[in-house]
Amino acid sequence: MTQTPYYLYDLRILNDTIQVIKENISGCNYKVHYAIKANFEPRILQLLASNGFGADCVSIGEVRHAIKCGFAPENIAYAGVGKTDEEIAEAIDLNIGCFNVESVEELDIINEIAQDRNAVANVALRINPNIDAHTHHYITTGLAENKFGISLHLLDDVLSMVKSSMNLNMRGFHFHIGSQILTMEPYVLLCERIKPIMDKAVNDYGLNIDYINVGGGLGIDYENPVENPIPDFKNYFDTFKKHLQLPESVTLHFELGRSIVAQCGTLITKVIYVKHCESKQIVIVDAGMNNLIRPALYQAYHRIDNISSKSAEKETYDVVGPICESADTFAENITLPVTKRGDILAIRSVGAYGQSMSSHYNMRQDAETQFIS
Ligand code: LLP
């Protein structure tokens, strides 16, 4: 048996998810980019690339990795609020499909660097649409006070700037309003914001727009991952079909991360001790917040199953890791079958922002990776 803790990826779930997405966008001028930040495991990326997905990257490391795993440079969108000059130069040389530009300052620098290299950089302007996605404040990104995107009141300035920049090819607009979004209302609001912005670019500035990118953010069912492994992509894509009519020449891009990979990943961990305290019982496992930081960082809920106990009797436990921080807690007061040293626990829905956010804190090692295919 593989050394615990390890990330177990069920590629059958990933494949089913991919097929559902493909069915729902077929016949539409839609292109789904996978947000690599959610999980950069090469086998996952290869599967997505071979199914025609594009890649959404946020560092030159991700751009290089995406190309290595089979994504064509023209299918790569490169976002991020703080791209360095070196990163921009390399991405221009690699001829990526589009820079998602986050500020007026950045736009200027991209133009300058492209000019130095005698190149033309493809750009989309990331506009902050000022929409509340009603999600955790750490993962809400589309509000005016967030650091992301260009504020709507600068739209005219930025459009005239892009128009007069000889080394920029303005492709369109990019938006992203947040993550783990479970109602369609914020997306409907987003659709309504897009039309006037596009009309301004086309009618007032004579720009030729072929790219609208509505970002990612579709949420998943953390409560019932086994029963409900595939998010409601039909409802999601139908929302755009219904509320966003675009000219035929415009491709609608999506940048989904969590909804594609979260449910195919499980963190398998072994119980080292069950500690009996005065007021509670604490299950201490061999995975820590260095392997999965979501519960510590966002108070995120991940369902935990004891997959080795056959006991019909149930008890209430906290499940914690071995790291020297109280925050290293995966769950509090959960009900599990009677659990003992050596049992194996499955922490569900960790395919997104699990392994990709891991660290070596306390000089702990990376979790291994296993696949079911
Ligand atoms: N596009 C942009 C510009 C983004 O910033 C993100 C995520 C995505 C797409 C993909 O969003 P998704 O479809 O995965 O929701 N670490 C946090 C999530 C951070 C999301 C950051 N941006 C978590 O564990 O919940």
Short mmCIF file of C-alpha atoms in Angstrom, two decimals, residues 27-318:
data_model
loop_
_atom_site.label_atom_id
_atom_site.label_comp_id
_atom_site.label_asym_id
_atom_site.label_seq_id
_atom_site.Cartn_x
_atom_site.Cartn_y
_atom_site.Cartn_z
CA GLY A 27 -22.77 23.76 -30.80
CA CYS A 28 -21.93 27.02 -28.98
CA ASN A 29 -19.04 29.32 -29.65
CA TYR A 30 -17.78 28.57 -26.11
CA LYS A 31 -14.28 27.64 -25.01
CA VAL A 32 -13.46 26.31 -21.55
CA HIS A 33 -10.04 27.03 -20.09
CA TYR A 34 -8.99 25.01 -17.09
CA ALA A 35 -7.63 27.15 -14.22
CA ILE A 36 -4.35 25.36 -13.52
CA LYS A 37 -4.00 26.89 -10.06
CA ALA A 38 -6.66 24.45 -8.84
CA ASN A 39 -4.44 21.43 -9.54
CA PHE A 40 -1.35 21.15 -11.71
CA GLU A 41 -0.94 17.38 -11.65
CA PRO A 42 0.40 16.45 -15.14
CA ARG A 43 -2.00 13.55 -15.73
CA ILE A 44 -4.96 15.79 -15.02
CA LEU A 45 -3.62 18.49 -17.32
CA GLN A 46 -2.88 16.02 -20.11
CA LEU A 47 -6.43 14.67 -19.96
CA LEU A 48 -7.90 18.18 -20.15
CA ALA A 49 -5.57 19.28 -22.95
CA SER A 50 -6.36 16.18 -25.01
CA ASN A 51 -10.07 16.95 -24.63
CA GLY A 52 -9.61 20.37 -26.22
CA PHE A 53 -9.66 22.54 -23.09
CA GLY A 54 -7.54 25.68 -22.95
CA ALA A 55 -5.48 26.70 -19.91
CA ASP A 56 -5.83 29.65 -17.57
CA CYS A 57 -2.45 30.47 -16.03
CA VAL A 58 -1.36 32.95 -13.38
CA SER A 59 2.43 32.71 -13.49
CA ILE A 60 5.07 31.95 -16.10
CA GLY A 61 5.66 28.70 -14.21
CA GLU A 62 2.08 27.69 -14.96
CA VAL A 63 2.43 28.79 -18.61
CA ARG A 64 5.55 26.66 -19.09
CA HIS A 65 3.96 23.71 -17.31
CA ALA A 66 0.77 23.99 -19.39
CA ILE A 67 2.77 23.87 -22.62
CA LYS A 68 4.76 20.90 -21.35
CA CYS A 69 1.52 19.06 -20.55
CA GLY A 70 0.12 19.56 -24.04
CA PHE A 71 -1.77 22.88 -24.13
CA ALA A 72 -1.07 24.87 -27.30
CA PRO A 73 0.25 28.39 -26.52
CA GLU A 74 -2.67 29.95 -28.43
CA ASN A 75 -5.04 28.20 -25.99
CA ILE A 76 -3.41 29.82 -22.96
CA ALA A 77 -4.78 32.86 -21.17
CA TYR A 78 -2.39 34.48 -18.72
CA ALA A 79 -3.90 36.45 -15.83
CA GLY A 80 -2.54 37.82 -12.55
CA VAL A 81 -2.25 41.24 -10.90
CA GLY A 82 1.53 41.26 -10.65
CA LYS A 83 3.14 39.86 -13.78
CA THR A 84 6.83 40.78 -13.82
CA ASP A 85 8.65 42.18 -16.87
CA GLU A 86 10.49 38.87 -17.31
CA GLU A 87 7.25 36.89 -17.18
CA ILE A 88 5.61 39.20 -19.72
CA ALA A 89 8.58 39.00 -22.11
CA GLU A 90 8.67 35.21 -22.01
CA ALA A 91 4.90 34.90 -22.53
CA ILE A 92 5.12 37.22 -25.55
CA ASP A 93 7.94 35.11 -26.99
CA LEU A 94 5.85 31.97 -26.41
CA ASN A 95 3.02 33.60 -28.36
CA ILE A 96 0.28 32.88 -25.84
CA GLY A 97 -3.36 33.40 -26.81
CA CYS A 98 -4.10 36.29 -24.48
CA PHE A 99 -2.87 38.35 -21.56
CA ASN A 100 -5.69 39.16 -19.16
CA VAL A 101 -4.54 42.62 -18.15
CA GLU A 102 -5.35 43.77 -14.63
CA SER A 103 -4.33 47.45 -14.59
CA VAL A 104 -3.60 50.49 -16.72
CA GLU A 105 -0.02 50.34 -15.45
CA GLU A 106 0.39 46.76 -16.65
CA LEU A 107 -1.07 47.56 -20.06
CA ASP A 108 1.57 50.21 -20.58
CA ILE A 109 4.39 47.84 -19.65
CA ILE A 110 3.11 45.04 -21.90
CA ASN A 111 3.03 47.48 -24.82
CA GLU A 112 6.56 48.65 -24.05
CA ILE A 113 7.97 45.12 -23.76
CA ALA A 114 6.19 44.01 -26.95
CA GLN A 115 7.62 47.05 -28.76
CA ASP A 116 11.15 46.19 -27.63
CA ARG A 117 10.68 42.71 -29.05
CA ASN A 118 9.05 43.87 -32.26
CA ALA A 119 5.97 41.90 -31.35
CA VAL A 120 2.27 42.42 -30.89
CA ALA A 121 0.76 41.13 -27.64
CA ASN A 122 -2.82 39.85 -27.51
CA VAL A 123 -4.64 41.42 -24.62
CA ALA A 124 -8.01 41.31 -22.91
CA LEU A 125 -8.86 43.87 -20.28
CA ARG A 126 -9.90 42.46 -16.94
CA ILE A 127 -12.71 44.67 -15.82
CA ASN A 128 -13.84 44.68 -12.23
CA PRO A 129 -17.63 44.45 -12.61
CA ASN A 130 -18.36 45.29 -8.96
CA ILE A 131 -20.58 42.28 -8.32
CA ASP A 132 -20.91 40.56 -4.96
CA ALA A 133 -20.55 36.82 -5.51
CA HIS A 134 -21.80 36.10 -1.94
CA THR A 135 -18.96 33.74 -1.19
CA HIS A 136 -16.11 33.66 1.35
CA HIS A 137 -14.45 37.09 1.58
CA TYR A 138 -11.05 35.58 0.70
CA ILE A 139 -12.40 34.30 -2.61
CA THR A 140 -14.64 37.19 -3.67
CA THR A 141 -12.81 39.02 -6.41
CA GLY A 142 -15.26 41.13 -8.38
CA LEU A 143 -16.02 43.88 -5.84
CA ALA A 144 -14.75 47.41 -6.42
CA GLU A 145 -12.57 47.21 -3.29
CA ASN A 146 -10.71 44.08 -4.45
CA LYS A 147 -7.21 44.28 -5.90
CA PHE A 148 -8.30 42.59 -9.12
CA GLY A 149 -9.14 44.11 -12.47
CA ILE A 150 -9.55 47.57 -13.92
CA SER A 151 -12.19 49.74 -12.34
CA LEU A 152 -15.20 50.52 -14.54
CA HIS A 153 -14.68 54.25 -14.17
CA LEU A 154 -11.33 53.91 -15.99
CA LEU A 155 -12.91 52.16 -18.98
CA ASP A 156 -12.70 55.14 -21.35
CA ASP A 157 -9.09 55.88 -20.42
CA VAL A 158 -8.03 52.32 -20.92
CA LEU A 159 -9.90 51.89 -24.22
CA SER A 160 -8.31 54.98 -25.73
CA MET A 161 -4.93 53.83 -24.49
CA VAL A 162 -5.29 50.37 -25.98
CA LYS A 163 -6.49 51.85 -29.25
CA SER A 164 -3.41 53.99 -29.62
CA SER A 165 -0.93 51.29 -28.56
CA MET A 166 0.69 49.89 -31.69
CA ASN A 167 2.03 46.75 -30.03
CA LEU A 168 -1.21 45.59 -28.45
CA ASN A 169 -3.90 43.56 -30.16
CA MET A 170 -7.03 44.21 -28.14
CA ARG A 171 -9.06 40.99 -28.21
CA GLY A 172 -11.74 41.73 -25.63
CA PHE A 173 -12.67 41.62 -21.99
CA HIS A 174 -12.10 39.39 -19.00
CA PHE A 175 -14.12 39.13 -15.79
CA HIS A 176 -13.96 36.90 -12.73
CA ILE A 177 -16.24 37.51 -9.79
CA GLY A 178 -15.19 34.90 -7.26
CA SER A 179 -15.13 31.23 -6.43
CA GLN A 180 -17.46 28.54 -4.98
CA ILE A 181 -20.49 30.37 -6.37
CA LEU A 182 -23.65 28.31 -5.97
CA THR A 183 -26.42 30.57 -7.25
CA MET A 184 -26.70 31.85 -10.79
CA GLU A 185 -27.76 35.35 -9.80
CA PRO A 186 -24.22 36.83 -9.74
CA TYR A 187 -23.62 35.38 -13.22
CA VAL A 188 -26.87 36.90 -14.52
CA LEU A 189 -25.68 40.27 -13.18
CA LEU A 190 -22.33 39.72 -14.87
CA CYS A 191 -24.01 39.00 -18.22
CA GLU A 192 -25.94 42.26 -17.90
CA ARG A 193 -22.73 44.22 -17.25
CA ILE A 194 -20.95 42.85 -20.32
CA LYS A 195 -23.11 44.15 -23.16
CA PRO A 196 -22.66 47.92 -22.53
CA ILE A 197 -18.92 47.46 -22.01
CA MET A 198 -18.59 45.64 -25.32
CA ASP A 199 -20.79 48.14 -27.13
CA LYS A 200 -18.62 50.99 -25.92
CA ALA A 201 -15.44 49.31 -27.20
CA VAL A 202 -16.97 48.52 -30.59
CA ASN A 203 -19.10 51.62 -31.21
CA ASP A 204 -17.12 54.42 -29.51
CA TYR A 205 -13.60 53.12 -30.15
CA GLY A 206 -13.99 50.99 -33.29
CA LEU A 207 -12.28 48.03 -31.64
CA ASN A 208 -12.68 44.56 -33.06
CA ILE A 209 -13.73 42.30 -30.19
CA ASP A 210 -13.54 38.50 -30.56
CA TYR A 211 -13.01 37.42 -26.92
CA ILE A 212 -15.17 37.64 -23.83
CA ASN A 213 -13.96 35.71 -20.80
CA VAL A 214 -16.35 35.33 -17.87
CA GLY A 215 -13.82 33.70 -15.54
CA GLY A 216 -14.60 30.73 -13.33
CA GLY A 217 -16.16 30.26 -9.94
CA LEU A 218 -18.85 27.61 -10.30
CA GLY A 219 -19.19 25.91 -6.91
CA ILE A 220 -19.41 22.26 -5.96
CA ASP A 221 -21.31 20.20 -3.38
CA TYR A 222 -18.88 19.77 -0.48
CA GLU A 223 -21.64 18.27 1.70
CA ASN A 224 -22.58 15.39 -0.60
CA PRO A 225 -19.56 14.69 -2.79
CA VAL A 226 -20.17 10.99 -3.23
CA GLU A 227 -23.84 11.40 -4.15
CA ASN A 228 -23.29 14.52 -6.24
CA PRO A 229 -19.87 14.36 -7.93
CA ILE A 230 -20.64 16.47 -11.01
CA PRO A 231 -21.69 20.13 -10.64
CA ASP A 232 -24.75 21.45 -12.41
CA PHE A 233 -22.99 22.53 -15.60
CA LYS A 234 -26.26 22.55 -17.52
CA ASN A 235 -27.71 25.27 -15.31
CA TYR A 236 -24.41 27.18 -15.44
CA PHE A 237 -23.98 27.19 -19.22
CA ASP A 238 -27.74 27.70 -19.77
CA THR A 239 -27.47 30.90 -17.73
CA PHE A 240 -24.99 32.31 -20.25
CA LYS A 241 -26.93 30.96 -23.23
CA LYS A 242 -30.01 32.74 -21.94
CA HIS A 243 -28.53 36.00 -20.67
CA LEU A 244 -25.57 36.73 -22.92
CA GLN A 245 -26.15 36.97 -26.65
CA LEU A 246 -22.92 37.69 -28.48
CA PRO A 247 -22.17 38.26 -32.17
CA GLU A 248 -21.04 35.12 -33.98
CA SER A 249 -17.49 36.41 -34.28
CA VAL A 250 -17.08 36.51 -30.49
CA THR A 251 -15.99 33.42 -28.55
CA LEU A 252 -17.16 33.17 -24.96
CA HIS A 253 -14.39 31.85 -22.73
CA PHE A 254 -14.74 30.29 -19.28
CA GLU A 255 -12.00 29.66 -16.73
CA LEU A 256 -13.18 26.89 -14.47
CA GLY A 257 -10.99 25.28 -11.86
CA ARG A 258 -12.77 23.88 -8.81
CA SER A 259 -15.87 22.61 -10.63
CA ILE A 260 -13.72 20.50 -12.96
CA VAL A 261 -11.31 18.85 -10.54
CA ALA A 262 -12.51 19.15 -6.93
CA GLN A 263 -14.61 16.00 -6.75
CA CYS A 264 -12.10 13.67 -8.38
CA GLY A 265 -9.60 14.12 -5.53
CA THR A 266 -9.58 12.51 -2.06
CA LEU A 267 -6.91 12.83 0.60
CA ILE A 268 -6.23 9.44 2.15
CA THR A 269 -4.77 9.61 5.62
CA LYS A 270 -4.07 7.22 8.49
CA VAL A 271 -5.07 7.61 12.12
CA ILE A 272 -1.97 7.80 14.29
CA TYR A 273 -3.70 8.17 17.65
CA VAL A 274 -7.17 8.61 19.06
CA LYS A 275 -6.67 10.87 22.03
CA HIS A 276 -9.31 10.78 24.75
CA CYS A 277 -9.57 14.20 26.37
CA GLU A 278 -11.87 15.32 29.14
CA SER A 279 -14.54 16.79 26.93
CA LYS A 280 -13.81 15.31 23.53
CA GLN A 281 -12.09 12.67 21.49
CA ILE A 282 -9.45 13.78 19.05
CA VAL A 283 -8.44 11.76 16.02
CA ILE A 284 -4.87 12.63 15.07
CA VAL A 285 -4.05 11.78 11.47
CA ASP A 286 -0.84 11.76 9.45
CA ALA A 287 -1.99 14.46 6.99
CA GLY A 288 -1.57 18.05 8.08
CA MET A 289 -2.48 21.56 7.02
CA ASN A 290 0.67 21.45 4.91
CA ASN A 291 -1.12 18.87 2.71
CA LEU A 292 -4.54 20.54 2.81
CA ILE A 293 -4.82 24.10 4.04
CA ARG A 294 -8.44 24.88 3.10
CA PRO A 295 -10.00 24.07 6.51
CA ALA A 296 -7.36 26.15 8.35
CA LEU A 297 -7.37 29.05 5.91
CA TYR A 298 -11.05 29.37 5.00
CA GLN A 299 -12.76 27.28 7.68
CA ALA A 300 -13.75 25.13 4.71
CA TYR A 301 -15.82 22.02 5.23
CA HIS A 302 -14.58 18.74 3.74
CA ARG A 303 -16.53 15.58 4.33
CA ILE A 304 -14.50 12.90 6.12
CA ASP A 305 -15.27 9.17 5.98
CA ASN A 306 -13.62 6.39 7.91
CA ILE A 307 -13.17 3.87 5.10
CA SER A 308 -11.75 1.07 7.24
CA SER A 309 -14.03 0.95 10.28
CA LYS A 310 -16.85 -1.57 10.06
CA SER A 311 -18.29 -0.47 13.39
CA ALA A 312 -22.01 0.35 13.45
CA GLU A 313 -21.46 2.34 16.62
CA LYS A 314 -20.82 6.04 16.13
CA GLU A 315 -18.86 8.59 18.13
CA THR A 316 -18.16 12.31 17.93
CA TYR A 317 -14.61 13.39 17.10
CA ASP A 318 -12.37 16.26 16.12
#
